[in-house]
Each structure stands twice: as structure tokens, then as C-alpha cells.
């Protein structure tokens, strides 16, 4: 979502999602009510109250899957959520540790711990704004003569309540966060070398010496594919403690599991593909053990249709989602969001004309040849959409740029 405006326009001209929220807000026509529904009913009413959910997005190439993910992520961020998005072309899906570490790397772990430390300051009846910049809470208390034994004990009690006695946190994750938050507060003191070791362990660095971790009170274990989901639950809880209502995770291009081109750098063998399907299956089965988190996986519809390499080739996963694909009518609560079915509902003649005008306006900032389309042309595009392999959104972009 960090692309600048000019880059976003360039991506639009190539038929790709812009990755810029200003542009997305300008050109998104039709899907806005549905994204608003997801934002209200799922994110704000369900996920923020401790719920968890997995949804899937499918459709033909150019049907707007990536655009939808980016727009949903932007709306989630506007509601205070942490939105993490990446492509399955860049991150291995057969090992959940890779997924977890990618999510962790895109979150502000240090910032969350600092905000948790701020909660401790508040619980003790003090105001963070009163603490001079660069000074720890403990030093501030010492300076005003209030860092006594009882206050130190209360700081430790608050950290213990927040982390160590929290049933939603992995014990090692909780200990690490407690020590880091204590270091941020200035009590219990944490040496810089120990802080570095804790951060390296949290980020799955294999060079961390387990004896060093043991000396800090952690069990001598590493983050693996087997405990990564528990670590993700801990990360979501840390965000909740820091005042964040939840985490939205979007994973695009999941069809890379079964299909690849000469331009792709990642290849999935049959064994790795099976492991990836199993990893998603395990996530579905364990999603209720997570809190304040939502996953959205996106893939080309051929991943559904292909019985040899697609989802149907791994029955344990297919059995958990197949009942969702039963109707040509679009259900807003569906766990399989079919962009082709949704498109038939939202891309009316009026919507297509408006979309073309908005696209022309945005693309026109860098291309004087961009133009909108007429109502008659929009009607023709709709009538022919059932017989062409190109989705309506992509057809609109091509038509807007026809004279460029």
C-alpha cells in the first residue's frame, strides 16, 4: 500500500492493482459496498471482539482479486487494524514458520511492546507525556523520588499480569515480551546484549545460542513450523494489548502452488504443494484457537477447477471448503468470494461507465489519451462478457487506454 501515486498510475496502465490507497479510493466502483460490509460485520464487529476468520478469493485473471485485497487492507488500516499483505510467489506456504515470520517482519513488534509499556505506566497512575523524551519510566520515578520497593513490585506485577499469566500467549513469547517491556520501562533492567538476543529469537534467527536464551528464563527451543501458529496467536494478542483491534493477513497468488511461468522464481514440487495444502488445512482447523485475526487467501479459479494439481487434489482441504461453492448467486457471508459472480452483480452499465470515467481521470494525469466509455459500449461489453475470457474490469482498463 506504500506505492507513490505515479507508480500506482503506471501499474494501472499495465492492468495491475495500483497499491496506492488514494488511487484505490478514486477508482473502486462496485466493490465498495461489499468491502464496507466486510469491514463492518467481520473486522469491526467480529474480529475486534476476539473472533478469527479465514476467507478465500477466486476468479479469472483480471477479475479484480488483487485490487480487492488492497482495497480491503486499506479499509482495515483506516479502522485501526494492522494489515499485512504478501504474495505466495515470494513466501513459501508449505512451512507455516515462513508465513509467520513474514507476518512478524511486517508488524511493528518493538512499537507494540513500547505501547504495552505505556499501558503499565497508565495502570500505575502516571502519564507518559510527563516523562521527558529519552528517559525511562524508572528513571523518571527515581528523579521524583517515587521509585520505591512497592512501585518496583507493582511494575513487575503488571508485566506478569499482561504477559506471563496471559493464557493466549506462548510462554517463551510472553517471557520475551515481558523482559523487553521491562527494559523499555527501565525496570526490570535489560542489558542491550540480552535485548538483542531476545529480538533475534523472536524473529527466528538460527544463530541464537539456546544456552543464552535459557539464562534469560526461556525454554531452550526455537520457532518451528509446529509452534508457529501459537506464535501467531501470541503476536495477535500482543497487538490487542497494544490497542490494535486485530490483524488482517492477505495472501495473493496462491495459485502458484500448482502453476508457474518462466518469470516465477519459486517452484512447488508435488510434495511441497501437498505440504502447503496441509498447512492451510491445519490453519482452518485451528482458526478458532486464534483471536483478533483474519486471513484472506486469493487465487485464480483454475486452482479450484484442476482436479490433478488444484485444491481438489488434496481432499482433506477440499472437503473443508467445497460446500461453499454451490450457487451462482452472490452471498456476502460466503467464505469463498468469487469475483466473477460478484462482478455480475456489481458491474452494471452505470458502474462500468463510472469506472471508466474514474480510470480516465486518474490515468489522464499521466496520459492525455485516456478516455471514458459510453453507456452503449458498456452495454455491449456486458453482453459479450459471457463469451470472452477477459474479465470486465480488465476490459474496461483496455478500453480506457485504447487511444493512448
mmCIF file of N, CA and C in Angstrom, residues 57-70 252 255 298-301 339:
data_model
loop_
_atom_site.group_PDB
_atom_site.id
_atom_site.type_symbol
_atom_site.label_atom_id
_atom_site.label_comp_id
_atom_site.label_asym_id
_atom_site.label_seq_id
_atom_site.Cartn_x
_atom_site.Cartn_y
_atom_site.Cartn_z
ATOM 1 N N UNK A 57 -10.556 -15.865 -1.896
ATOM 2 C CA UNK A 57 -10.991 -15.045 -3.020
ATOM 3 C C UNK A 57 -10.536 -15.722 -4.304
ATOM 4 N N UNK A 58 -11.450 -15.883 -5.248
ATOM 5 C CA UNK A 58 -11.099 -16.520 -6.505
ATOM 6 C C UNK A 58 -11.738 -15.766 -7.664
ATOM 7 N N UNK A 59 -11.391 -16.166 -8.866
ATOM 8 C CA UNK A 59 -11.924 -15.506 -10.054
ATOM 9 C C UNK A 59 -10.929 -15.609 -11.198
ATOM 10 N N UNK A 60 -11.381 -15.240 -12.377
ATOM 11 C CA UNK A 60 -10.497 -15.253 -13.547
ATOM 12 C C UNK A 60 -9.406 -14.195 -13.413
ATOM 13 N N UNK A 61 -8.377 -14.330 -14.227
ATOM 14 C CA UNK A 61 -7.327 -13.311 -14.265
ATOM 15 C C UNK A 61 -7.948 -11.975 -14.650
ATOM 16 N N UNK A 62 -7.607 -10.931 -13.914
ATOM 17 C CA UNK A 62 -8.134 -9.609 -14.215
ATOM 18 C C UNK A 62 -9.492 -9.324 -13.615
ATOM 19 N N UNK A 63 -10.008 -10.224 -12.784
ATOM 20 C CA UNK A 63 -11.341 -10.022 -12.203
ATOM 21 C C UNK A 63 -11.316 -9.071 -11.014
ATOM 22 N N UNK A 64 -10.129 -8.664 -10.583
ATOM 23 C CA UNK A 64 -10.031 -7.681 -9.511
ATOM 24 C C UNK A 64 -9.666 -8.245 -8.158
ATOM 25 N N UNK A 65 -9.073 -9.433 -8.135
ATOM 26 C CA UNK A 65 -8.737 -10.071 -6.854
ATOM 27 C C UNK A 65 -7.717 -9.256 -6.070
ATOM 28 N N UNK A 66 -6.616 -8.892 -6.724
ATOM 29 C CA UNK A 66 -5.567 -8.133 -6.036
ATOM 30 C C UNK A 66 -6.070 -6.748 -5.656
ATOM 31 N N UNK A 67 -6.827 -6.131 -6.541
ATOM 32 C CA UNK A 67 -7.434 -4.830 -6.248
ATOM 33 C C UNK A 67 -8.307 -4.935 -4.993
ATOM 34 N N UNK A 68 -9.108 -5.984 -4.931
ATOM 35 C CA UNK A 68 -9.989 -6.203 -3.781
ATOM 36 C C UNK A 68 -9.178 -6.358 -2.495
ATOM 37 N N UNK A 69 -8.102 -7.155 -2.538
ATOM 38 C CA UNK A 69 -7.266 -7.355 -1.349
ATOM 39 C C UNK A 69 -6.656 -6.041 -0.884
ATOM 40 N N UNK A 70 -6.161 -5.253 -1.821
ATOM 41 C CA UNK A 70 -5.532 -3.977 -1.462
ATOM 42 C C UNK A 70 -6.552 -2.992 -0.892
ATOM 43 N N UNK A 252 -1.852 -13.299 -1.617
ATOM 44 C CA UNK A 252 -2.256 -13.297 -3.026
ATOM 45 C C UNK A 252 -1.490 -14.355 -3.814
ATOM 46 N N UNK A 255 -2.368 -19.545 -6.383
ATOM 47 C CA UNK A 255 -2.355 -20.495 -7.497
ATOM 48 C C UNK A 255 -0.942 -20.855 -7.939
ATOM 49 N N UNK A 298 -6.022 -15.615 -1.816
ATOM 50 C CA UNK A 298 -6.539 -15.304 -3.148
ATOM 51 C C UNK A 298 -5.851 -16.144 -4.215
ATOM 52 N N UNK A 299 -6.650 -16.639 -5.185
ATOM 53 C CA UNK A 299 -6.080 -17.488 -6.232
ATOM 54 C C UNK A 299 -6.967 -17.490 -7.465
ATOM 55 N N UNK A 300 -6.355 -17.785 -8.616
ATOM 56 C CA UNK A 300 -7.073 -17.938 -9.876
ATOM 57 C C UNK A 300 -8.037 -19.124 -9.758
ATOM 58 N N UNK A 301 -9.205 -19.023 -10.403
ATOM 59 C CA UNK A 301 -10.219 -20.062 -10.238
ATOM 60 C C UNK A 301 -9.785 -21.423 -10.789
ATOM 61 N N UNK A 339 -15.027 -13.518 -7.445
ATOM 62 C CA UNK A 339 -15.060 -12.190 -8.046
ATOM 63 C C UNK A 339 -15.829 -12.175 -9.366
#
